[in-house]
């Protein structure tokens, strides 16, 4: 069904021995639309994330008293199954600290520049023996008229192992296809594996994937839970010129990022790290002076769309 990830040079980084992705790994990502990073989460951070997200998953499976942040899919059998929860940073302490991960932020900065901004945050779940298919898709298209080469992408943190029955499938290089070619590929019936590769991971690993990369997963019958936390990042300059968010939203999320970096310093695993220094500049520089404590972490996108 295609080459394995391990057979592609520079397709993997290792956070256990690197401070950030290398130039060669960055080029692989830009060319192919994805990059695997091994050993991102320490044993303690992984334990806390698994422990805290389990409550969210249990609530989603029960389907009782859930709110608009809990989303569901329908399997081929017609069965409605829990799929994802939005605004996960708002819900858990461990996901707040996760946003401040220094390896990840240094690597995002390498790809997007120092004015990057965190945007979406979600928890996506595959329930044992109940995973619905996620058809081939792009998360979004680059804004019309944008010639800025910096990628918009998701950072996918895996809290559980992902084997061939539960992993993400990607089509390398499809991030550079024109919209028509991408639409044609997505319109094929069934889950067509042509040109695709499975990205199998161990708990604690991460994938960077471009919003234009074609990716998805077939309906699964695996017997293991798979939880993935998705954080999207965008270049601040692209957001300023094209949106979709207002300028107010950018400042809010910049301050939230600084709060999460500070929160990470208070954790056992963060205290031993060299923390990331977020230094946006120019029109996106944060105003000086005392910043009030962060008390809110859920900022609905629709409240900050540009008209």
mmCIF file of C-alpha atoms in Angstrom:
data_model
loop_
_atom_site.group_PDB
_atom_site.id
_atom_site.type_symbol
_atom_site.label_atom_id
_atom_site.label_comp_id
_atom_site.label_asym_id
_atom_site.label_seq_id
_atom_site.Cartn_x
_atom_site.Cartn_y
_atom_site.Cartn_z
ATOM 1 C CA UNK A 1 0.000 0.000 0.000
ATOM 2 C CA UNK A 2 3.012 2.286 -0.235
ATOM 3 C CA UNK A 3 6.250 3.035 1.567
ATOM 4 C CA UNK A 4 6.436 2.883 5.330
ATOM 5 C CA UNK A 5 7.293 6.053 7.179
ATOM 6 C CA UNK A 6 10.615 4.585 8.356
ATOM 7 C CA UNK A 7 11.796 4.161 4.737
ATOM 8 C CA UNK A 8 11.576 7.884 3.982
ATOM 9 C CA UNK A 9 14.698 9.920 4.895
ATOM 10 C CA UNK A 10 14.162 12.789 7.379
ATOM 11 C CA UNK A 11 10.535 11.735 7.936
ATOM 12 C CA UNK A 12 11.126 11.385 11.685
ATOM 13 C CA UNK A 13 12.575 13.528 14.464
ATOM 14 C CA UNK A 14 13.406 12.405 18.003
ATOM 15 C CA UNK A 15 12.576 14.803 20.824
ATOM 16 C CA UNK A 16 14.661 12.725 23.239
ATOM 17 C CA UNK A 17 17.886 13.836 21.538
ATOM 18 C CA UNK A 18 16.899 17.077 19.723
ATOM 19 C CA UNK A 19 15.822 20.525 20.926
ATOM 20 C CA UNK A 20 13.750 21.131 17.792
ATOM 21 C CA UNK A 21 13.322 19.719 14.311
ATOM 22 C CA UNK A 22 16.297 20.087 11.971
ATOM 23 C CA UNK A 23 16.391 22.021 8.692
ATOM 24 C CA UNK A 24 16.263 18.712 6.798
ATOM 25 C CA UNK A 25 13.239 17.556 8.775
ATOM 26 C CA UNK A 26 11.558 20.919 8.232
ATOM 27 C CA UNK A 27 12.109 20.546 4.481
ATOM 28 C CA UNK A 28 10.630 17.041 4.548
ATOM 29 C CA UNK A 29 7.558 18.459 6.275
ATOM 30 C CA UNK A 30 7.170 21.296 3.767
ATOM 31 C CA UNK A 31 7.546 18.902 0.842
ATOM 32 C CA UNK A 32 5.391 16.048 2.133
ATOM 33 C CA UNK A 33 2.905 17.697 4.486
ATOM 34 C CA UNK A 34 3.650 15.599 7.558
ATOM 35 C CA UNK A 35 6.454 14.788 9.991
ATOM 36 C CA UNK A 36 6.655 12.216 12.795
ATOM 37 C CA UNK A 37 8.320 13.195 16.077
ATOM 38 C CA UNK A 38 9.152 10.402 18.499
ATOM 39 C CA UNK A 39 9.388 10.581 22.309
ATOM 40 C CA UNK A 40 7.776 13.996 22.789
ATOM 41 C CA UNK A 41 5.941 13.239 26.032
ATOM 42 C CA UNK A 42 7.710 12.132 29.210
ATOM 43 C CA UNK A 43 6.244 9.222 31.151
ATOM 44 C CA UNK A 44 4.786 11.567 33.794
ATOM 45 C CA UNK A 45 3.224 13.982 31.306
ATOM 46 C CA UNK A 46 1.754 11.103 29.336
ATOM 47 C CA UNK A 47 0.345 9.575 32.527
ATOM 48 C CA UNK A 48 -1.378 12.819 33.513
ATOM 49 C CA UNK A 49 -2.789 13.425 30.036
ATOM 50 C CA UNK A 50 -4.180 9.893 29.855
ATOM 51 C CA UNK A 51 -5.611 10.116 33.355
ATOM 52 C CA UNK A 52 -7.286 13.488 32.809
ATOM 53 C CA UNK A 53 -8.593 12.865 29.274
ATOM 54 C CA UNK A 54 -10.242 9.623 30.396
ATOM 55 C CA UNK A 55 -12.917 11.624 32.200
ATOM 56 C CA UNK A 56 -13.658 13.566 29.011
ATOM 57 C CA UNK A 57 -13.849 10.321 27.015
ATOM 58 C CA UNK A 58 -16.148 8.662 29.564
ATOM 59 C CA UNK A 59 -18.480 11.672 29.410
ATOM 60 C CA UNK A 60 -18.516 11.545 25.616
ATOM 61 C CA UNK A 61 -19.231 7.808 25.501
ATOM 62 C CA UNK A 62 -22.040 8.130 28.041
ATOM 63 C CA UNK A 63 -23.566 10.940 26.013
ATOM 64 C CA UNK A 64 -25.292 12.230 29.113
ATOM 65 C CA UNK A 65 -25.250 15.903 29.960
ATOM 66 C CA UNK A 66 -22.730 16.621 27.218
ATOM 67 C CA UNK A 67 -22.601 20.064 25.668
ATOM 68 C CA UNK A 68 -21.944 21.481 22.217
ATOM 69 C CA UNK A 69 -18.212 20.772 22.549
ATOM 70 C CA UNK A 70 -18.835 17.005 22.269
ATOM 71 C CA UNK A 71 -19.171 15.728 18.704
ATOM 72 C CA UNK A 72 -20.322 12.386 17.267
ATOM 73 C CA UNK A 73 -20.059 10.433 14.007
ATOM 74 C CA UNK A 74 -22.242 7.722 12.456
ATOM 75 C CA UNK A 75 -20.719 4.349 11.526
ATOM 76 C CA UNK A 76 -21.669 2.353 8.454
ATOM 77 C CA UNK A 77 -24.104 0.376 10.610
ATOM 78 C CA UNK A 78 -25.934 3.564 11.530
ATOM 79 C CA UNK A 79 -24.562 3.524 15.072
ATOM 80 C CA UNK A 80 -23.836 6.976 16.539
ATOM 81 C CA UNK A 81 -20.447 7.025 18.300
ATOM 82 C CA UNK A 82 -18.453 9.590 20.256
ATOM 83 C CA UNK A 83 -15.714 11.162 18.144
ATOM 84 C CA UNK A 84 -14.198 14.357 19.543
ATOM 85 C CA UNK A 85 -14.308 17.165 22.090
ATOM 86 C CA UNK A 86 -13.493 20.771 21.222
ATOM 87 C CA UNK A 87 -11.697 23.387 23.372
ATOM 88 C CA UNK A 88 -9.814 20.743 25.336
ATOM 89 C CA UNK A 89 -7.346 23.319 26.755
ATOM 90 C CA UNK A 90 -10.265 24.809 28.652
ATOM 91 C CA UNK A 91 -11.119 21.496 30.293
ATOM 92 C CA UNK A 92 -7.901 20.068 31.760
ATOM 93 C CA UNK A 93 -4.775 21.275 33.565
ATOM 94 C CA UNK A 94 -2.517 18.840 31.688
ATOM 95 C CA UNK A 95 -3.639 20.114 28.280
ATOM 96 C CA UNK A 96 -2.861 23.690 29.337
ATOM 97 C CA UNK A 97 0.707 22.715 30.253
ATOM 98 C CA UNK A 98 0.981 20.681 27.056
ATOM 99 C CA UNK A 99 0.573 23.822 24.935
ATOM 100 C CA UNK A 100 3.819 25.129 26.452
ATOM 101 C CA UNK A 101 5.937 22.141 25.340
ATOM 102 C CA UNK A 102 9.332 23.670 24.401
ATOM 103 C CA UNK A 103 10.313 21.185 21.661
ATOM 104 C CA UNK A 104 6.991 21.693 19.932
ATOM 105 C CA UNK A 105 7.015 25.493 20.212
ATOM 106 C CA UNK A 106 10.630 25.775 18.992
ATOM 107 C CA UNK A 107 9.722 23.607 16.009
ATOM 108 C CA UNK A 108 6.568 25.611 15.264
ATOM 109 C CA UNK A 109 8.656 28.787 15.419
ATOM 110 C CA UNK A 110 11.132 27.307 12.927
ATOM 111 C CA UNK A 111 8.308 26.673 10.454
ATOM 112 C CA UNK A 112 6.105 29.736 11.034
ATOM 113 C CA UNK A 113 8.325 32.433 12.520
ATOM 114 C CA UNK A 114 8.214 34.061 15.951
ATOM 115 C CA UNK A 115 4.714 35.528 15.482
ATOM 116 C CA UNK A 116 2.916 32.165 15.401
ATOM 117 C CA UNK A 117 -0.441 31.881 17.179
ATOM 118 C CA UNK A 118 -2.268 28.805 18.571
ATOM 119 C CA UNK A 119 -5.779 28.525 17.130
ATOM 120 C CA UNK A 120 -7.820 25.289 17.382
ATOM 121 C CA UNK A 121 -7.544 22.684 20.198
ATOM 122 C CA UNK A 122 -9.403 19.362 20.196
ATOM 123 C CA UNK A 123 -9.351 15.809 21.542
ATOM 124 C CA UNK A 124 -10.130 13.169 18.887
ATOM 125 C CA UNK A 125 -10.995 9.652 19.992
ATOM 126 C CA UNK A 126 -11.306 6.192 18.455
ATOM 127 C CA UNK A 127 -13.455 4.019 20.726
ATOM 128 C CA UNK A 128 -12.505 0.298 20.820
ATOM 129 C CA UNK A 129 -14.437 -1.607 18.127
ATOM 130 C CA UNK A 130 -16.553 1.494 17.443
ATOM 131 C CA UNK A 131 -14.345 3.829 15.386
ATOM 132 C CA UNK A 132 -16.207 5.535 12.578
ATOM 133 C CA UNK A 133 -14.466 6.168 9.269
ATOM 134 C CA UNK A 134 -12.865 9.557 8.719
ATOM 135 C CA UNK A 135 -12.958 9.949 4.898
ATOM 136 C CA UNK A 136 -10.081 11.452 2.959
ATOM 137 C CA UNK A 137 -10.074 15.205 3.541
ATOM 138 C CA UNK A 138 -8.104 18.383 3.989
ATOM 139 C CA UNK A 139 -8.628 20.242 7.249
ATOM 140 C CA UNK A 140 -8.847 23.513 5.315
ATOM 141 C CA UNK A 141 -7.453 25.380 2.332
ATOM 142 C CA UNK A 142 -4.875 28.165 2.498
ATOM 143 C CA UNK A 143 -6.685 31.531 2.266
ATOM 144 C CA UNK A 144 -7.352 32.664 -1.303
ATOM 145 C CA UNK A 145 -4.651 35.069 -2.454
ATOM 146 C CA UNK A 146 -2.152 34.060 0.233
ATOM 147 C CA UNK A 147 1.332 33.630 -1.237
ATOM 148 C CA UNK A 148 3.083 33.277 2.135
ATOM 149 C CA UNK A 149 4.943 29.923 2.015
ATOM 150 C CA UNK A 150 4.748 29.299 5.765
ATOM 151 C CA UNK A 151 2.521 26.280 6.472
ATOM 152 C CA UNK A 152 -0.605 26.210 8.607
ATOM 153 C CA UNK A 153 -0.580 22.919 10.472
ATOM 154 C CA UNK A 154 -1.785 20.727 13.307
ATOM 155 C CA UNK A 155 0.340 19.141 16.012
ATOM 156 C CA UNK A 156 -1.166 15.746 16.869
ATOM 157 C CA UNK A 157 -0.173 14.348 20.299
ATOM 158 C CA UNK A 158 -0.814 10.598 20.596
ATOM 159 C CA UNK A 159 -1.784 9.406 24.068
ATOM 160 C CA UNK A 160 -2.172 5.774 22.968
ATOM 161 C CA UNK A 161 -0.422 3.485 20.518
ATOM 162 C CA UNK A 162 -1.732 3.636 16.939
ATOM 163 C CA UNK A 163 -1.245 0.470 14.876
ATOM 164 C CA UNK A 164 -2.388 -0.171 11.314
ATOM 165 C CA UNK A 165 -5.951 -0.767 12.560
ATOM 166 C CA UNK A 166 -6.233 2.591 14.306
ATOM 167 C CA UNK A 167 -3.590 4.912 12.847
ATOM 168 C CA UNK A 168 -3.825 7.917 10.565
ATOM 169 C CA UNK A 169 -3.272 7.380 6.835
ATOM 170 C CA UNK A 170 -1.690 10.151 4.763
ATOM 171 C CA UNK A 171 -0.913 10.825 1.101
ATOM 172 C CA UNK A 172 2.595 12.338 1.085
ATOM 173 C CA UNK A 173 2.915 15.479 -0.999
ATOM 174 C CA UNK A 174 -0.843 16.012 -1.342
ATOM 175 C CA UNK A 175 -0.442 19.267 0.613
ATOM 176 C CA UNK A 176 0.910 20.729 -2.625
ATOM 177 C CA UNK A 177 -1.908 19.528 -4.881
ATOM 178 C CA UNK A 178 -4.291 22.034 -6.431
ATOM 179 C CA UNK A 179 -7.833 22.102 -4.975
ATOM 180 C CA UNK A 180 -9.319 20.291 -7.963
ATOM 181 C CA UNK A 181 -6.944 17.329 -7.703
ATOM 182 C CA UNK A 182 -7.534 17.111 -3.966
ATOM 183 C CA UNK A 183 -11.316 17.184 -4.414
ATOM 184 C CA UNK A 184 -11.187 14.458 -7.057
ATOM 185 C CA UNK A 185 -9.138 12.200 -4.783
ATOM 186 C CA UNK A 186 -11.488 12.741 -1.856
ATOM 187 C CA UNK A 187 -14.547 11.986 -4.012
ATOM 188 C CA UNK A 188 -13.493 8.419 -4.815
ATOM 189 C CA UNK A 189 -15.862 5.825 -3.325
ATOM 190 C CA UNK A 190 -14.845 3.956 -0.184
ATOM 191 C CA UNK A 191 -11.553 4.483 1.597
ATOM 192 C CA UNK A 192 -9.130 4.225 -1.342
ATOM 193 C CA UNK A 193 -5.571 3.416 -0.162
ATOM 194 C CA UNK A 194 -3.911 4.336 -3.473
ATOM 195 C CA UNK A 195 -0.732 6.364 -2.789
ATOM 196 C CA UNK A 196 -1.349 6.372 0.971
ATOM 197 C CA UNK A 197 0.846 5.265 3.860
ATOM 198 C CA UNK A 198 -0.058 4.358 7.459
ATOM 199 C CA UNK A 199 1.584 6.433 10.186
ATOM 200 C CA UNK A 200 1.943 4.026 13.098
ATOM 201 C CA UNK A 201 2.930 5.603 16.404
ATOM 202 C CA UNK A 202 3.690 4.822 20.023
ATOM 203 C CA UNK A 203 2.002 6.685 22.886
ATOM 204 C CA UNK A 204 3.943 9.912 23.461
ATOM 205 C CA UNK A 205 4.762 10.441 19.779
ATOM 206 C CA UNK A 206 3.554 13.377 17.667
ATOM 207 C CA UNK A 207 2.689 14.095 14.040
ATOM 208 C CA UNK A 208 2.861 17.519 12.426
ATOM 209 C CA UNK A 209 0.364 17.603 9.561
ATOM 210 C CA UNK A 210 -0.325 20.433 7.134
ATOM 211 C CA UNK A 211 -3.969 21.543 6.888
ATOM 212 C CA UNK A 212 -3.811 20.801 3.136
ATOM 213 C CA UNK A 213 -2.479 17.248 3.545
ATOM 214 C CA UNK A 214 -4.984 14.609 2.465
ATOM 215 C CA UNK A 215 -5.476 12.294 5.434
ATOM 216 C CA UNK A 216 -8.084 10.081 7.043
ATOM 217 C CA UNK A 217 -8.706 6.637 8.485
ATOM 218 C CA UNK A 218 -10.962 3.689 7.587
ATOM 219 C CA UNK A 219 -13.691 2.414 9.862
ATOM 220 C CA UNK A 220 -11.816 0.553 12.591
ATOM 221 C CA UNK A 221 -12.462 -2.628 14.489
ATOM 222 C CA UNK A 222 -9.386 -2.380 16.718
ATOM 223 C CA UNK A 223 -9.806 -3.312 20.365
ATOM 224 C CA UNK A 224 -7.747 -0.472 21.845
ATOM 225 C CA UNK A 225 -8.643 3.118 22.711
ATOM 226 C CA UNK A 226 -6.835 5.822 20.708
ATOM 227 C CA UNK A 227 -6.781 9.426 21.953
ATOM 228 C CA UNK A 228 -5.123 12.245 20.041
ATOM 229 C CA UNK A 229 -4.876 15.896 21.084
ATOM 230 C CA UNK A 230 -4.786 18.346 18.161
ATOM 231 C CA UNK A 231 -3.337 21.854 18.465
ATOM 232 C CA UNK A 232 -3.379 23.999 15.332
ATOM 233 C CA UNK A 233 -0.895 26.838 14.791
ATOM 234 C CA UNK A 234 -0.969 29.667 12.233
ATOM 235 C CA UNK A 235 1.450 32.389 11.266
ATOM 236 C CA UNK A 236 0.315 35.644 12.858
ATOM 237 C CA UNK A 237 1.112 37.575 9.674
ATOM 238 C CA UNK A 238 -1.197 35.330 7.634
ATOM 239 C CA UNK A 239 -3.949 35.712 10.222
ATOM 240 C CA UNK A 240 -3.575 39.511 10.248
ATOM 241 C CA UNK A 241 -3.918 39.743 6.463
ATOM 242 C CA UNK A 242 -6.422 36.974 5.744
ATOM 243 C CA UNK A 243 -8.096 35.903 8.996
ATOM 244 C CA UNK A 244 -10.338 34.084 9.632
ATOM 245 C CA UNK A 245 -10.069 35.470 13.170
ATOM 246 C CA UNK A 246 -10.161 39.079 14.343
ATOM 247 C CA UNK A 247 -7.071 40.879 15.615
ATOM 248 C CA UNK A 248 -8.579 40.763 19.114
ATOM 249 C CA UNK A 249 -8.555 36.965 18.949
ATOM 250 C CA UNK A 250 -4.846 36.895 18.098
ATOM 251 C CA UNK A 251 -3.912 38.915 21.184
ATOM 252 C CA UNK A 252 -6.154 36.764 23.379
ATOM 253 C CA UNK A 253 -4.527 33.554 22.153
ATOM 254 C CA UNK A 254 -1.016 35.003 22.473
ATOM 255 C CA UNK A 255 -1.688 35.749 26.133
ATOM 256 C CA UNK A 256 -3.205 32.311 26.620
ATOM 257 C CA UNK A 257 -0.039 30.769 25.172
ATOM 258 C CA UNK A 258 2.149 32.705 27.609
ATOM 259 C CA UNK A 259 -0.074 31.558 30.472
ATOM 260 C CA UNK A 260 0.287 27.923 29.407
ATOM 261 C CA UNK A 261 4.075 28.279 29.131
ATOM 262 C CA UNK A 262 4.104 29.597 32.714
ATOM 263 C CA UNK A 263 1.822 26.786 33.862
ATOM 264 C CA UNK A 264 4.207 24.233 32.393
ATOM 265 C CA UNK A 265 7.038 25.641 34.503
ATOM 266 C CA UNK A 266 5.056 24.684 37.616
ATOM 267 C CA UNK A 267 4.829 20.999 36.662
ATOM 268 C CA UNK A 268 7.363 18.368 37.727
ATOM 269 C CA UNK A 269 8.315 17.635 34.122
ATOM 270 C CA UNK A 270 8.367 21.293 33.077
ATOM 271 C CA UNK A 271 10.576 22.390 35.952
ATOM 272 C CA UNK A 272 13.493 20.402 34.526
ATOM 273 C CA UNK A 273 13.133 21.809 30.991
ATOM 274 C CA UNK A 274 14.491 24.932 29.382
ATOM 275 C CA UNK A 275 11.174 26.685 28.806
ATOM 276 C CA UNK A 276 10.244 28.312 25.527
ATOM 277 C CA UNK A 277 10.402 32.114 25.306
ATOM 278 C CA UNK A 278 7.576 33.471 23.198
ATOM 279 C CA UNK A 279 8.679 36.761 21.636
ATOM 280 C CA UNK A 280 6.245 38.042 19.008
ATOM 281 C CA UNK A 281 7.476 41.219 17.349
ATOM 282 C CA UNK A 282 6.409 44.121 15.170
ATOM 283 C CA UNK A 283 2.664 44.668 14.836
ATOM 284 C CA UNK A 284 2.077 41.409 16.726
ATOM 285 C CA UNK A 285 4.245 42.298 19.732
ATOM 286 C CA UNK A 286 2.363 42.086 22.994
ATOM 287 C CA UNK A 287 1.958 45.330 24.941
ATOM 288 C CA UNK A 288 4.059 45.614 28.085
ATOM 289 C CA UNK A 289 2.799 46.195 31.589
ATOM 290 C CA UNK A 290 1.145 43.910 34.076
ATOM 291 C CA UNK A 291 -1.080 41.226 32.552
ATOM 292 C CA UNK A 292 -4.085 40.079 34.611
ATOM 293 C CA UNK A 293 -4.190 36.375 35.534
ATOM 294 C CA UNK A 294 -5.695 34.141 32.863
ATOM 295 C CA UNK A 295 -9.173 33.043 33.979
ATOM 296 C CA UNK A 296 -10.678 31.947 30.672
ATOM 297 C CA UNK A 297 -9.455 29.346 28.180
ATOM 298 C CA UNK A 298 -12.440 28.769 25.896
ATOM 299 C CA UNK A 299 -12.799 31.309 23.089
ATOM 300 C CA UNK A 300 -15.477 30.198 20.587
ATOM 301 C CA UNK A 301 -14.255 30.734 17.035
ATOM 302 C CA UNK A 302 -17.612 32.027 15.836
ATOM 303 C CA UNK A 303 -17.407 34.886 18.323
ATOM 304 C CA UNK A 304 -14.197 36.090 16.658
ATOM 305 C CA UNK A 305 -14.833 35.518 12.944
ATOM 306 C CA UNK A 306 -14.228 38.504 10.711
ATOM 307 C CA UNK A 307 -17.318 39.803 8.961
#
